[in-house]
Amino acid sequence: MASRESVPAIKKRAARVSAALAKLYPEARISLDFATPWQCLAATILSAQCTDERVNQVTPALFREFPDPRATADADPERIQKLIVATGFFRQKTKALISSARMIVERHGGEVPSEMEELIKLTGVGRKTANVILGHVYGKPGFVVDTHVRRLTRRLGFTKSIEPAEIETHLQALLPPSDWTPFSMRLILHGRQVCHARIPRCGDCAVAKDCPKIGVVRIAPAAK
Ligand code: SF4
């Protein structure tokens, strides 16, 4: 597992890590509630800087009143702001919801696009959100890179990059497409529950034997 580890050896290690995490987290889906592609997109936009639980508390009322892009495109921004205030950054998120809904209506006939290139043109949609949509709605393998995935893929020695697009490429080269979405979702869960940013629980980690950073992660001093 040193830096001279060969590509075949890294691939084998990635497969072992993927299998171990699959055992630990068999349910590899986002925990956001949604019934349509638009609702998945809207819920994912709302989940920025917010827990999925909190998003799931506000989306039933939001989707009752504004169930699809057409309804959202014509919405009164103040009404949406009121409905989503609990998710934080509610003014920016309202703008993103209305603007992306308008783009979907005007450019895509009201249907959420199913291509990465089109998804990332929508307001408030980056590669992470686009990959969630591709993987969870359209069954197209997408590697979701959030803050946890960025941290864990580096600690596990699967990439040296911090750029989401590069991390996607590096991980896609290590694993079969069918693993991309579930593996990234499992890394998020493992980052939340075990491999914490400041104090990783290496002693409780199911992939410790395959981790080059076991016990040697440097903890940054707390900000004053
Ligand atoms: S061994 Fe430690 S650093 Fe490595 S993945 Fe597990 S918790 Fe994270």
Coordinates of C-alpha atoms and ligand atoms in Angstrom, one line a residue:
M1 CA 0.0 0.0 0.0
A2 CA 3.0 2.3 -0.4
S3 CA 3.0 5.0 -3.0
R4 CA 4.7 2.5 -5.4
E5 CA 1.7 0.3 -5.2
S6 CA 0.9 -1.0 -8.7
V7 CA -2.4 -0.2 -10.5
P8 CA -3.6 -3.9 -10.4
A9 CA -2.8 -3.9 -6.6
I10 CA -4.8 -0.7 -6.1
K11 CA -7.7 -2.2 -8.1
K12 CA -7.7 -5.3 -5.9
R13 CA -7.6 -3.2 -2.8
A14 CA -10.5 -1.0 -4.1
A15 CA -12.5 -4.1 -4.8
R16 CA -11.9 -5.3 -1.2
V17 CA -12.8 -1.9 0.3
S18 CA -16.0 -1.8 -1.9
A19 CA -17.0 -5.3 -0.8
A20 CA -16.4 -4.6 2.9
L21 CA -18.4 -1.3 2.7
A22 CA -21.2 -3.1 0.8
K23 CA -21.5 -5.6 3.7
L24 CA -21.5 -2.7 6.2
Y25 CA -23.9 -0.5 4.4
P26 CA -26.1 -2.7 2.2
E27 CA -28.5 0.2 1.5
A28 CA -26.5 2.5 -0.7
R29 CA -28.9 5.2 -1.6
I30 CA -29.3 8.8 -0.7
S31 CA -31.7 9.2 2.2
L32 CA -33.6 12.0 0.5
D33 CA -37.3 11.3 -0.2
F34 CA -38.5 11.9 -3.7
A35 CA -41.0 10.5 -6.2
T36 CA -39.9 12.0 -9.5
P37 CA -36.7 13.2 -11.2
W38 CA -37.6 16.8 -10.5
Q39 CA -38.2 16.1 -6.8
C40 CA -34.8 14.3 -6.6
L41 CA -33.1 17.3 -8.1
A42 CA -35.0 19.8 -5.9
A43 CA -34.3 17.8 -2.7
T44 CA -30.6 17.5 -3.6
I45 CA -30.3 21.2 -4.2
L46 CA -31.9 21.8 -0.8
S47 CA -29.5 19.3 0.9
A48 CA -26.5 21.6 0.4
Q49 CA -25.2 22.5 3.9
C50 CA -28.2 20.8 5.4
T51 CA -29.0 17.3 6.7
D52 CA -31.1 14.9 4.6
E53 CA -33.5 14.5 7.6
R54 CA -34.2 18.2 7.7
V55 CA -34.7 18.3 3.9
N56 CA -37.2 15.4 4.2
Q57 CA -39.2 17.4 6.8
V58 CA -39.7 20.3 4.4
T59 CA -40.1 18.6 1.0
P60 CA -43.6 17.1 1.5
A61 CA -45.2 20.6 1.8
L62 CA -43.0 22.0 -0.9
F63 CA -43.8 19.2 -3.4
R64 CA -47.5 19.3 -2.5
E65 CA -47.7 23.0 -3.6
F66 CA -45.0 22.9 -6.3
P67 CA -44.8 19.3 -7.5
D68 CA -42.9 19.8 -10.8
P69 CA -40.8 22.2 -12.8
R70 CA -43.8 24.0 -14.4
A71 CA -45.3 24.8 -11.0
T72 CA -42.0 25.8 -9.6
A73 CA -41.0 28.0 -12.6
D74 CA -44.1 30.2 -12.0
A75 CA -43.8 30.2 -8.2
D76 CA -43.8 33.2 -5.9
P77 CA -40.2 33.2 -4.5
E78 CA -41.4 34.4 -1.1
R79 CA -43.7 31.4 -0.9
I80 CA -40.9 29.0 -1.6
Q81 CA -38.6 30.8 0.8
K82 CA -41.2 30.2 3.6
L83 CA -41.5 26.6 2.8
I84 CA -37.7 25.8 2.7
V85 CA -36.4 28.3 5.3
A86 CA -35.5 25.4 7.7
T87 CA -32.9 24.1 5.2
G88 CA -30.7 27.3 5.4
F89 CA -29.4 29.5 2.6
F90 CA -33.1 29.6 1.6
R91 CA -32.8 32.7 -0.7
Q92 CA -30.0 31.1 -2.8
K93 CA -31.8 27.8 -2.8
T94 CA -35.1 29.4 -3.9
K95 CA -33.3 31.2 -6.8
A96 CA -31.7 27.9 -7.8
L97 CA -35.0 26.0 -7.7
I98 CA -37.0 28.6 -9.7
S99 CA -34.2 29.2 -12.2
S100 CA -33.4 25.5 -12.8
A101 CA -37.2 24.8 -13.1
R102 CA -37.5 27.5 -15.8
M103 CA -34.5 26.1 -17.7
I104 CA -36.0 22.7 -17.6
V105 CA -39.3 24.0 -18.9
E106 CA -37.8 26.2 -21.6
R107 CA -35.0 23.9 -22.8
H108 CA -36.1 20.4 -21.9
G109 CA -39.9 20.5 -22.2
G110 CA -40.4 20.1 -18.5
E111 CA -38.3 16.9 -18.2
V112 CA -35.1 16.8 -16.1
P113 CA -32.3 16.0 -18.5
S114 CA -30.5 12.7 -18.2
E115 CA -27.0 13.8 -19.5
M116 CA -24.2 15.2 -17.3
E117 CA -23.5 18.0 -19.8
E118 CA -27.1 19.3 -19.6
L119 CA -27.6 18.8 -15.9
I120 CA -24.6 20.9 -14.9
K121 CA -25.9 23.8 -17.0
L122 CA -28.9 24.1 -14.6
T123 CA -28.6 26.7 -11.9
G124 CA -27.5 25.2 -8.6
V125 CA -26.5 21.9 -10.1
G126 CA -22.9 20.8 -9.9
R127 CA -21.3 17.5 -10.7
K128 CA -22.2 16.1 -7.4
T129 CA -25.9 16.8 -7.8
A130 CA -25.8 15.7 -11.4
N131 CA -24.2 12.3 -10.4
V132 CA -26.9 11.8 -7.8
I133 CA -29.6 12.3 -10.5
L134 CA -27.8 10.1 -13.0
G135 CA -27.2 7.3 -10.5
H136 CA -30.5 7.4 -8.5
V137 CA -33.0 8.4 -11.2
Y138 CA -31.7 7.3 -14.5
G139 CA -29.7 4.2 -13.5
K140 CA -26.6 5.7 -15.2
P141 CA -23.5 5.0 -13.2
G142 CA -22.3 8.2 -11.6
F143 CA -19.6 8.7 -9.0
V144 CA -20.8 11.2 -6.4
V145 CA -18.0 13.3 -4.9
D146 CA -18.8 15.2 -1.7
T147 CA -16.6 16.3 1.1
H148 CA -16.6 12.8 2.7
V149 CA -15.7 11.1 -0.6
R150 CA -12.9 13.6 -1.2
R151 CA -11.4 12.9 2.2
L152 CA -11.8 9.1 2.1
T153 CA -10.6 8.5 -1.4
R154 CA -7.4 10.4 -0.6
R155 CA -6.9 8.6 2.8
L156 CA -7.5 5.3 1.1
G157 CA -4.9 6.1 -1.5
F158 CA -7.2 5.9 -4.4
T159 CA -6.4 9.4 -5.6
K160 CA -4.2 12.3 -4.8
S161 CA -6.5 14.9 -6.3
I162 CA -9.0 17.2 -4.5
E163 CA -10.8 18.0 -7.8
P164 CA -14.2 16.3 -8.0
A165 CA -14.0 15.6 -11.7
E166 CA -10.5 14.1 -11.4
I167 CA -11.5 12.0 -8.4
E168 CA -14.5 10.7 -10.4
T169 CA -12.1 9.7 -13.2
H170 CA -9.6 8.1 -10.9
L171 CA -12.2 6.0 -9.1
Q172 CA -14.0 5.1 -12.2
A173 CA -10.8 3.6 -13.5
L174 CA -10.5 1.4 -10.4
L175 CA -14.0 -0.1 -10.2
P176 CA -16.7 -1.4 -12.5
P177 CA -19.5 1.0 -13.5
S178 CA -22.0 -0.9 -11.4
D179 CA -20.0 0.0 -8.3
W180 CA -19.6 3.7 -9.0
T181 CA -22.9 5.0 -7.5
P182 CA -23.2 2.6 -4.5
F183 CA -19.5 2.8 -3.6
S184 CA -19.6 6.6 -3.5
M185 CA -22.8 6.5 -1.4
R186 CA -21.1 4.0 1.0
L187 CA -18.0 6.2 1.3
I188 CA -20.3 9.1 2.4
L189 CA -21.9 6.9 5.1
H190 CA -18.4 5.7 6.2
G191 CA -17.2 9.3 6.4
R192 CA -20.1 10.3 8.5
Q193 CA -20.0 7.4 10.8
V194 CA -16.4 6.3 11.1
C195 CA -13.7 8.1 9.1
H196 CA -14.4 11.5 10.5
A197 CA -12.5 14.5 9.3
R198 CA -10.7 15.4 12.5
I199 CA -10.7 12.2 14.5
P200 CA -11.1 9.1 12.3
R201 CA -12.2 6.0 14.3
C202 CA -9.5 3.7 12.8
G203 CA -9.9 1.2 15.6
D204 CA -13.5 0.6 14.6
C205 CA -12.9 0.8 10.8
A206 CA -14.0 -2.2 8.7
V207 CA -11.5 -1.3 5.9
A208 CA -8.6 -0.5 8.2
K209 CA -6.5 -3.4 6.9
D210 CA -6.7 -1.9 3.4
C211 CA -6.1 1.7 4.4
P212 CA -2.6 3.3 4.1
K213 CA -3.6 6.0 6.6
I214 CA -4.7 3.8 9.4
G215 CA -3.7 5.5 12.6
V216 CA -1.5 8.1 10.9
V217 CA -4.1 10.7 9.9
R218 CA -2.8 14.0 11.2
I219 CA -5.5 15.9 13.1
A220 CA -5.5 19.6 12.3
P221 CA -5.7 21.8 15.4
A222 CA -9.1 23.2 16.1
A223 CA -9.8 26.6 14.8
K224 CA -9.8 29.3 17.4
Ligands
SF4_1 S1 -8.5 3.2 8.8 FE1 -8.9 5.2 9.6 S2 -8.2 6.7 8.1 FE2 -8.4 4.7 7.1 S3 -10.5 4.7 6.2 FE3 -10.6 3.7 8.3 S4 -11.1 5.4 9.7 FE4 -10.4 6.3 7.8

